[in-house]
Coordinates of C-alpha atoms in Angstrom, one line a residue:
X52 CA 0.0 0.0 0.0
X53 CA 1.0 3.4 -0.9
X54 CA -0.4 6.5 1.1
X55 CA -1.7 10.3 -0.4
X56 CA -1.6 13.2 1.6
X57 CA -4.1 15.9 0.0
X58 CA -5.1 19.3 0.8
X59 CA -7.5 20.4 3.9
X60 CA -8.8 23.5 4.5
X61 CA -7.5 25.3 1.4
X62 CA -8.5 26.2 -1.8
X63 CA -6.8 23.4 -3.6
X64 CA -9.1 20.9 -1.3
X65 CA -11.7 21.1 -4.2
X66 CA -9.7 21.2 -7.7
X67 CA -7.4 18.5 -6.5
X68 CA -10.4 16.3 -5.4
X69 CA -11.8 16.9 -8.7
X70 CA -9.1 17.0 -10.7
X71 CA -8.7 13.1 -9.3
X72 CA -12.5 12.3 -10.2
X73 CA -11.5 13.8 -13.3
X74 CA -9.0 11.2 -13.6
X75 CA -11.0 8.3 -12.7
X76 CA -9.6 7.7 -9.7
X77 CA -11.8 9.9 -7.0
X78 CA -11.3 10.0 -3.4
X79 CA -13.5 7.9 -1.5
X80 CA -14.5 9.1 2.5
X81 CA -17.4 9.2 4.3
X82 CA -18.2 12.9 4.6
X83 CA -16.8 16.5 3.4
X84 CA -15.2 16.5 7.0
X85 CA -13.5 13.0 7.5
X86 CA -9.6 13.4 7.4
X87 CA -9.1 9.9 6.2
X88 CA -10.0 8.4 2.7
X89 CA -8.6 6.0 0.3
X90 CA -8.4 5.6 -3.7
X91 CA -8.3 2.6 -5.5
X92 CA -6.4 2.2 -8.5
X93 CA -3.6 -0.7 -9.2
X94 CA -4.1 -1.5 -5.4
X95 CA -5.1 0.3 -2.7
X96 CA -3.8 3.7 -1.9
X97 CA -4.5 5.1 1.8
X98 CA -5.4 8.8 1.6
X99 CA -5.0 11.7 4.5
X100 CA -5.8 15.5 4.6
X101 CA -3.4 18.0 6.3
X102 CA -2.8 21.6 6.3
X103 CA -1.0 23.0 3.2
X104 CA 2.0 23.5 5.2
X105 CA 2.2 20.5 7.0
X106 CA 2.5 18.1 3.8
X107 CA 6.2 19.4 2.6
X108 CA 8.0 17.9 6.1
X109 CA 5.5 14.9 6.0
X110 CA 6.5 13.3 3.1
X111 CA 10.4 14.5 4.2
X112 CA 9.9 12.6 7.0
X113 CA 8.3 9.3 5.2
X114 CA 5.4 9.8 7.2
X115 CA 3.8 9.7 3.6
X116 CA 4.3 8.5 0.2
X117 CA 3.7 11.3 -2.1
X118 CA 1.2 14.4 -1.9
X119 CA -0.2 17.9 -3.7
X120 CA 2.0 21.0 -2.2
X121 CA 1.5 24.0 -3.2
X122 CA 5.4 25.8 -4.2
X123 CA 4.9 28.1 -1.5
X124 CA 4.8 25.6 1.2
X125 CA 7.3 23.6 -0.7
X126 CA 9.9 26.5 -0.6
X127 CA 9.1 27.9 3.0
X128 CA 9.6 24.3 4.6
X129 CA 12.5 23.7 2.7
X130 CA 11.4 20.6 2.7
X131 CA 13.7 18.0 0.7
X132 CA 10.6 16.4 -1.8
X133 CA 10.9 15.2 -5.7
X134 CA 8.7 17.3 -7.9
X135 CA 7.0 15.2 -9.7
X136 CA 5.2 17.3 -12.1
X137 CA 2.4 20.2 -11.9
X138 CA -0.6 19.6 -11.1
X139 CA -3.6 21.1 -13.3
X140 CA -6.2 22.2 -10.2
X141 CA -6.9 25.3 -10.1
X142 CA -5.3 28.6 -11.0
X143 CA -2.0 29.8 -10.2
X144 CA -1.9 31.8 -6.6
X145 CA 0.9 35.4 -5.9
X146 CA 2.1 35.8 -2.9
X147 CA 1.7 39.6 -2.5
X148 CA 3.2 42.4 -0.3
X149 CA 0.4 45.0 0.7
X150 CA 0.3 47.8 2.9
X151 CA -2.2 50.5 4.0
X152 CA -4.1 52.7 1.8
X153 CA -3.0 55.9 1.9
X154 CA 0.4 55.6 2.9
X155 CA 3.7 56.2 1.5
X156 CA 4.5 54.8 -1.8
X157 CA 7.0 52.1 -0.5
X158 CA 8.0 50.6 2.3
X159 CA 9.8 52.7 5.1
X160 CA 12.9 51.7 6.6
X161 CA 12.4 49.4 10.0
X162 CA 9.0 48.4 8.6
X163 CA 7.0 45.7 10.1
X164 CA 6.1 42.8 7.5
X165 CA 3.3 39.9 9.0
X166 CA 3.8 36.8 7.4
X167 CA 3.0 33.1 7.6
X168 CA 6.3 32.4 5.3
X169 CA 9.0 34.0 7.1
X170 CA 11.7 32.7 5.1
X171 CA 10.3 33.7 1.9
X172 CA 9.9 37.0 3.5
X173 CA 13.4 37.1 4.4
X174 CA 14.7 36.3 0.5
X175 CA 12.2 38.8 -0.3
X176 CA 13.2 41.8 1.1
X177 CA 16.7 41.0 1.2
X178 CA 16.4 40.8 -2.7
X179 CA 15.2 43.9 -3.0
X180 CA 17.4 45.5 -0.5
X181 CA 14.4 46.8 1.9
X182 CA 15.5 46.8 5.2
X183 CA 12.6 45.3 7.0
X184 CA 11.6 43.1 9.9
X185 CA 9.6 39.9 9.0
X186 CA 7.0 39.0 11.8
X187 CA 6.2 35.6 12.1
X188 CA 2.2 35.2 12.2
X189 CA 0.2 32.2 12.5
X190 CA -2.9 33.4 10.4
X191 CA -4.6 36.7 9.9
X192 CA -1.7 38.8 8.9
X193 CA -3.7 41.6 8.0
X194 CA -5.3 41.7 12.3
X195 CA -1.9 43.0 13.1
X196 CA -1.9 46.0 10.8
X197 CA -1.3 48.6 12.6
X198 CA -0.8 47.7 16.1
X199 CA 1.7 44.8 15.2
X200 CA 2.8 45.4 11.7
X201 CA 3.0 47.6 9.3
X202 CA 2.4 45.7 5.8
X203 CA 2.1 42.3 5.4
X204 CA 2.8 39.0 3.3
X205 CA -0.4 37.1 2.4
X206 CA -2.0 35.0 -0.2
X207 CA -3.9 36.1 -2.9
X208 CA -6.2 34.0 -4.7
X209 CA -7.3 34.4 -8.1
X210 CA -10.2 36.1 -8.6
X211 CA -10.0 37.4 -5.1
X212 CA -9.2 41.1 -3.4
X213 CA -7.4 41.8 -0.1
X214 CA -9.3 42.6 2.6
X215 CA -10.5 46.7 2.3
X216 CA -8.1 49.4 3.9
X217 CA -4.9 47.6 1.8
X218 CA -3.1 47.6 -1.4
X219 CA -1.0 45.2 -3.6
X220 CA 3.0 47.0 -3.6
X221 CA 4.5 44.2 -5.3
X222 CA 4.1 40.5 -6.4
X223 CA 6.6 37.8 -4.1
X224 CA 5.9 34.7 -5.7
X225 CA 3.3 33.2 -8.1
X226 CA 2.4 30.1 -7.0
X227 CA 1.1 26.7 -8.2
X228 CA 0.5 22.7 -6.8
X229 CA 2.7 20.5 -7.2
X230 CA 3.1 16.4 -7.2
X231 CA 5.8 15.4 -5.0
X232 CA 7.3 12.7 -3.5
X233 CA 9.1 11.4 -0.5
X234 CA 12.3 11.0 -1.2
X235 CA 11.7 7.4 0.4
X236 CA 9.2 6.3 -1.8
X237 CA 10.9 7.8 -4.7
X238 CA 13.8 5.6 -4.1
X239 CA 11.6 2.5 -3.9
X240 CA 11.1 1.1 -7.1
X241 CA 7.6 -0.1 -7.1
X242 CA 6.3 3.4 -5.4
X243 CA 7.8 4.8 -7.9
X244 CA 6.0 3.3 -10.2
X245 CA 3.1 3.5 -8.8
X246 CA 3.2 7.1 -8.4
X247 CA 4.1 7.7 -12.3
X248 CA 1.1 5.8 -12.9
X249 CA -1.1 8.4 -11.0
X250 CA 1.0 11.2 -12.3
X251 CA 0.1 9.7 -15.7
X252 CA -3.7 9.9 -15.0
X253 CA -3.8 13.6 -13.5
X254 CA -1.7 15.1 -16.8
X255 CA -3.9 13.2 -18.8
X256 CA -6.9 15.2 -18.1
X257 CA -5.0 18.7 -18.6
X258 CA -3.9 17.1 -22.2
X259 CA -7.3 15.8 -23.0
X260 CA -8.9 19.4 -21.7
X261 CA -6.0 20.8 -24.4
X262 CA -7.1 18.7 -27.3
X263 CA -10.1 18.2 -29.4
X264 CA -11.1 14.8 -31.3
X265 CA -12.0 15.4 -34.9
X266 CA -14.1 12.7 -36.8
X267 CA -13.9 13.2 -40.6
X268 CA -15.4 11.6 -43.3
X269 CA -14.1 12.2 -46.7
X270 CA -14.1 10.4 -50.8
X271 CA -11.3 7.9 -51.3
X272 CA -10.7 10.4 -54.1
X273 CA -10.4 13.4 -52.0
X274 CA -8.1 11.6 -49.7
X275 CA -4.8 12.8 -50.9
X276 CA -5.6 16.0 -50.6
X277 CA -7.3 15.6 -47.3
X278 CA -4.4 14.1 -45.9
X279 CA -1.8 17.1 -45.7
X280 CA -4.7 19.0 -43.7
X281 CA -5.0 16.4 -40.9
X282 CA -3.9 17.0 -37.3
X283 CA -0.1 15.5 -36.9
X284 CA -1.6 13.0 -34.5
X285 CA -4.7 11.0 -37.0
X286 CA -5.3 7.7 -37.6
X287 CA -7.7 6.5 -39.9
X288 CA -10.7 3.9 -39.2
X289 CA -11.7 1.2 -40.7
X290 CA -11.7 0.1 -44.7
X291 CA -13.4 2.7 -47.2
X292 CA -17.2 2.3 -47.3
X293 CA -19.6 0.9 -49.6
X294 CA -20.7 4.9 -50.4
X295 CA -16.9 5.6 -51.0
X296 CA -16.3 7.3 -48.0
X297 CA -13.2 7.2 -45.8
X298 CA -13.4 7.6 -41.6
X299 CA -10.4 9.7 -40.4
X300 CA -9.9 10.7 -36.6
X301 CA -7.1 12.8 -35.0
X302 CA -6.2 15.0 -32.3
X303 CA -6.4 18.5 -32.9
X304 CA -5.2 21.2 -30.2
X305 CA -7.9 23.0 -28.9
X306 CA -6.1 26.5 -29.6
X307 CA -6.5 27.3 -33.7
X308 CA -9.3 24.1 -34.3
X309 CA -11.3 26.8 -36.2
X310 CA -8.7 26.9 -38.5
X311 CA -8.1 23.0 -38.6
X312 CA -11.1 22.7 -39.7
X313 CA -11.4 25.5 -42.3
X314 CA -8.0 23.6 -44.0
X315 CA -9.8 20.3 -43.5
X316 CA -12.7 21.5 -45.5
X317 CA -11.2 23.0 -47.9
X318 CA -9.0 20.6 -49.1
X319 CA -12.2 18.2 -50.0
X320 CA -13.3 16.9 -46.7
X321 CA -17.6 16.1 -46.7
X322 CA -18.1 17.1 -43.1
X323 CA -15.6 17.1 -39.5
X324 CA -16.8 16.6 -36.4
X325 CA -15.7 18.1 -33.4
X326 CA -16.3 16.2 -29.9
X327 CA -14.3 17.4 -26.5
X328 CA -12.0 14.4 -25.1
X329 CA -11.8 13.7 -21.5
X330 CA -8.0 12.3 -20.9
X331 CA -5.5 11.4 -23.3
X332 CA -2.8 8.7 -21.9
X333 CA 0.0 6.9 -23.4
X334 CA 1.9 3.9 -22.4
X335 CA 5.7 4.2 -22.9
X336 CA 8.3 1.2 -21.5
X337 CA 9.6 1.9 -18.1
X338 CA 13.5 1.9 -18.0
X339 CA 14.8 -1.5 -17.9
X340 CA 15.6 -1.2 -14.2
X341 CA 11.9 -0.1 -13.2
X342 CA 10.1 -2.2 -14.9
X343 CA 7.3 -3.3 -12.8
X344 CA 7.4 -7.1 -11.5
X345 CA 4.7 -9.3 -9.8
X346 CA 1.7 -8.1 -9.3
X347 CA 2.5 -4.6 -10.2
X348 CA 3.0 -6.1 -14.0
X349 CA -0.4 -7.3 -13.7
X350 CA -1.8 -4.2 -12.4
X351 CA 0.0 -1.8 -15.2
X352 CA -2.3 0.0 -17.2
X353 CA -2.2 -1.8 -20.6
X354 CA -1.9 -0.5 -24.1
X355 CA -5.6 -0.1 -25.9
X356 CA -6.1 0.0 -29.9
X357 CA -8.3 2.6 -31.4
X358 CA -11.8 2.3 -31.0
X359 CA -14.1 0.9 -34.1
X360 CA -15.4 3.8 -36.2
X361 CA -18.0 5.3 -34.5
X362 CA -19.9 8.9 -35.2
X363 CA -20.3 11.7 -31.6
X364 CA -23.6 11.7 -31.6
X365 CA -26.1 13.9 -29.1
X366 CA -23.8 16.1 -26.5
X367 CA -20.4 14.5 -27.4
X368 CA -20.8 16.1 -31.2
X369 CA -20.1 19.5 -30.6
X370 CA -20.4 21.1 -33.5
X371 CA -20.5 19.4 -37.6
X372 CA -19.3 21.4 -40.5
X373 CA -19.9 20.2 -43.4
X374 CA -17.8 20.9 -47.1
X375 CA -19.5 23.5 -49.2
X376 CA -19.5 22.5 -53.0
X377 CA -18.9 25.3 -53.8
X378 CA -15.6 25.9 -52.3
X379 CA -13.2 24.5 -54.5
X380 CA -10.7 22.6 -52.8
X381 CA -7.1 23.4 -52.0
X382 CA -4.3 22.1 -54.0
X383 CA -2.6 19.0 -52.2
X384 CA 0.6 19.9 -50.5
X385 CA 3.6 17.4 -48.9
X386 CA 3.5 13.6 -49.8
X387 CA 0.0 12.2 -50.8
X388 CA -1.9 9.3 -49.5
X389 CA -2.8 5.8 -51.0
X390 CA -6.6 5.8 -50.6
X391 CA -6.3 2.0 -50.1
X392 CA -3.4 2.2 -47.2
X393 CA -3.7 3.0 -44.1
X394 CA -3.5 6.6 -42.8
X395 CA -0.9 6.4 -39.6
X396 CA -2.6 4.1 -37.5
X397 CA -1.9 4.5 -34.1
X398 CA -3.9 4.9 -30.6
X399 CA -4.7 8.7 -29.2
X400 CA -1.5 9.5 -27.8
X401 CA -0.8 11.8 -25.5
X402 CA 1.0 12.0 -21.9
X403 CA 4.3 11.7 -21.2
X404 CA 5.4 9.7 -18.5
X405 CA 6.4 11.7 -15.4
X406 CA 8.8 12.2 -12.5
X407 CA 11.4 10.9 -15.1

């Protein structure tokens, strides 16, 4: 068994437990409230919540196996982790330096700064050459203005304003959650493993939220010409049709499919069909020397082939745009295609594997 410490209390609590739903691997517990929880996927994995701060030294310690930190946390601990890769939940987080309306422009000499990250603070102002004293506070920075400080240190969230009375001087970090890992379990082969494999799951919802499957149906004819138009990444499906037609799928990136399709159109294609994707995941071979053994072989997440041809109907079919006649269609460019052959078979691919 393997063990997950996540969030409490924060406002990555929700994106990460949704980004792992996301992922088909949600957190199971009995209430909003319960501090412990567990995940199934390639065995079980035992899940606890902790404060933001306290997950850094945690996993240090080997008190866990791996977790979601937010950088902040990561760099005020100091805490020695492996950063696994970023995690996609939520929106990136500043850590800001305010002070009082309506006082001086900067901050005086001898100031007071509040802070729950002390040693950031420190780097901070020593960075910039402020001669300051960082107070250490254990929540509610902004309480101690005036009477105890005389700016402060705090988190901003997006889409969220400091309390009224202050102002943002200047940005001290922007901030974002992390996968990390013990240095413990990252030494142990088969948590290693395991870990990747979650780490595999999580990016693949950020690259299937980045992509969009297109479903085309063109001519045998037109199929040299449709060809050059394609997303890189297209296979085609299936044999050509009794009507003549040819099935083509691929993914395109989300950002410029308006004008994927336009060039798929216009080089001859009948209609494309554009249908959101909810993960795209690759397998790639594990180093010779993690290869997983055992039981963890049997529990690997296996290769599958591309599905049989089938149309997005009803919510998945997002929007179909069909050829107009009386467009004529694009010259083909780069090396044609043999209507008869196959059009680069292959599987959706997408994630790379991580921690590596």
């Amino acid at each position: 068994m393997i063990s997950l410490a996540l969030p409490k209390g924060s406002a990555l609590e929700r994106p990460v437990l949704g980004l792992l739903t996301a992922a088909g691997i949600g957190v199971r517990r009995a209430s909003g409230r319960s501090y412990r929880a567990s995940v199934d996927y390639g065995g079980p994995i035992q899940v606890v919540f902790l404060k933001p701060r306290e997950i850094p030294p945690a996993l240090e310690k080997g008190a866990f196996d791996f977790g979601v930190a937010g950088t902040d946390w990561i760099e005020e601990t100091g805490a020695k982790v492996e950063i696994v890769e970023p995690v996609a939940a939520g929106e990136p987080w500043r850590l800001v330096l305010a002070v009082p309306d309506g006082g001086p422009g900067g901050l005086p000499p001898g100031a007071r700064v509040a802070t729950e990250f002390p040693d950031i603070g420190r780097q901070y102002l020593r960075g910039r050459g402020l001669a300051a004293e960082v107070v250490h506070s254990y929540g509610a920075s902004q309480a101690k203005i005036p009477e105890l400080a005389d700016a402060v240190i705090e988190v901003l969230e997006p889409g969220v304003s400091l309390p009224p009375g202050l102002r943002v001087l200047d940005t001290v970090r922007t901030c974002a959650p992390r996968l990390v890992a013990g240095p413990h379990a990252w030494r142990d082969a088969r948590k290693r493993a395991r870990i990747q494999r979650v780490a595999r799951l999580l990016d693949s919802v950020r690259a299937g939220a980045a992509h969009v499957l297109l479903t085309v149906r063109t001519s045998a004819r037109e199929l040299p010409r449709v060809a050059p138009a394609l997303p890189p990444r297209s296979w085609r499906v299936g044999d050509v049709r009794e009507d003549g037609l040819v099935v083509v799928q691929g993914l395109a990136a989300r950002h410029g499919v308006a004008e994927t399709i336009d060039g798929i159109l216009a080089a001859g294609a009948a209609d494309v069909v554009a249908s959101p994707v909810g993960r795209v995941a690759t397998r790639q071979p594990a180093p010779p020397s993690q290869k997983p053994t055992g039981r963890e072989a049997d529990q690997a997440v296996t290769h599958q082939p591309a599905p049989p041809p089938r149309e997005p109907t009803g919510r998945e079919a997002v929007r179909v745009v069909t050829h107009q006649p009386d467009s004529p269609p694009r010259e083909p460019t780069g090396r044609g295609v043999n209507p008869s052959a196959p059009l680069r078979r292959e599987s959706p691919p997408a994630v790379r594997p991580s921690g590596l």
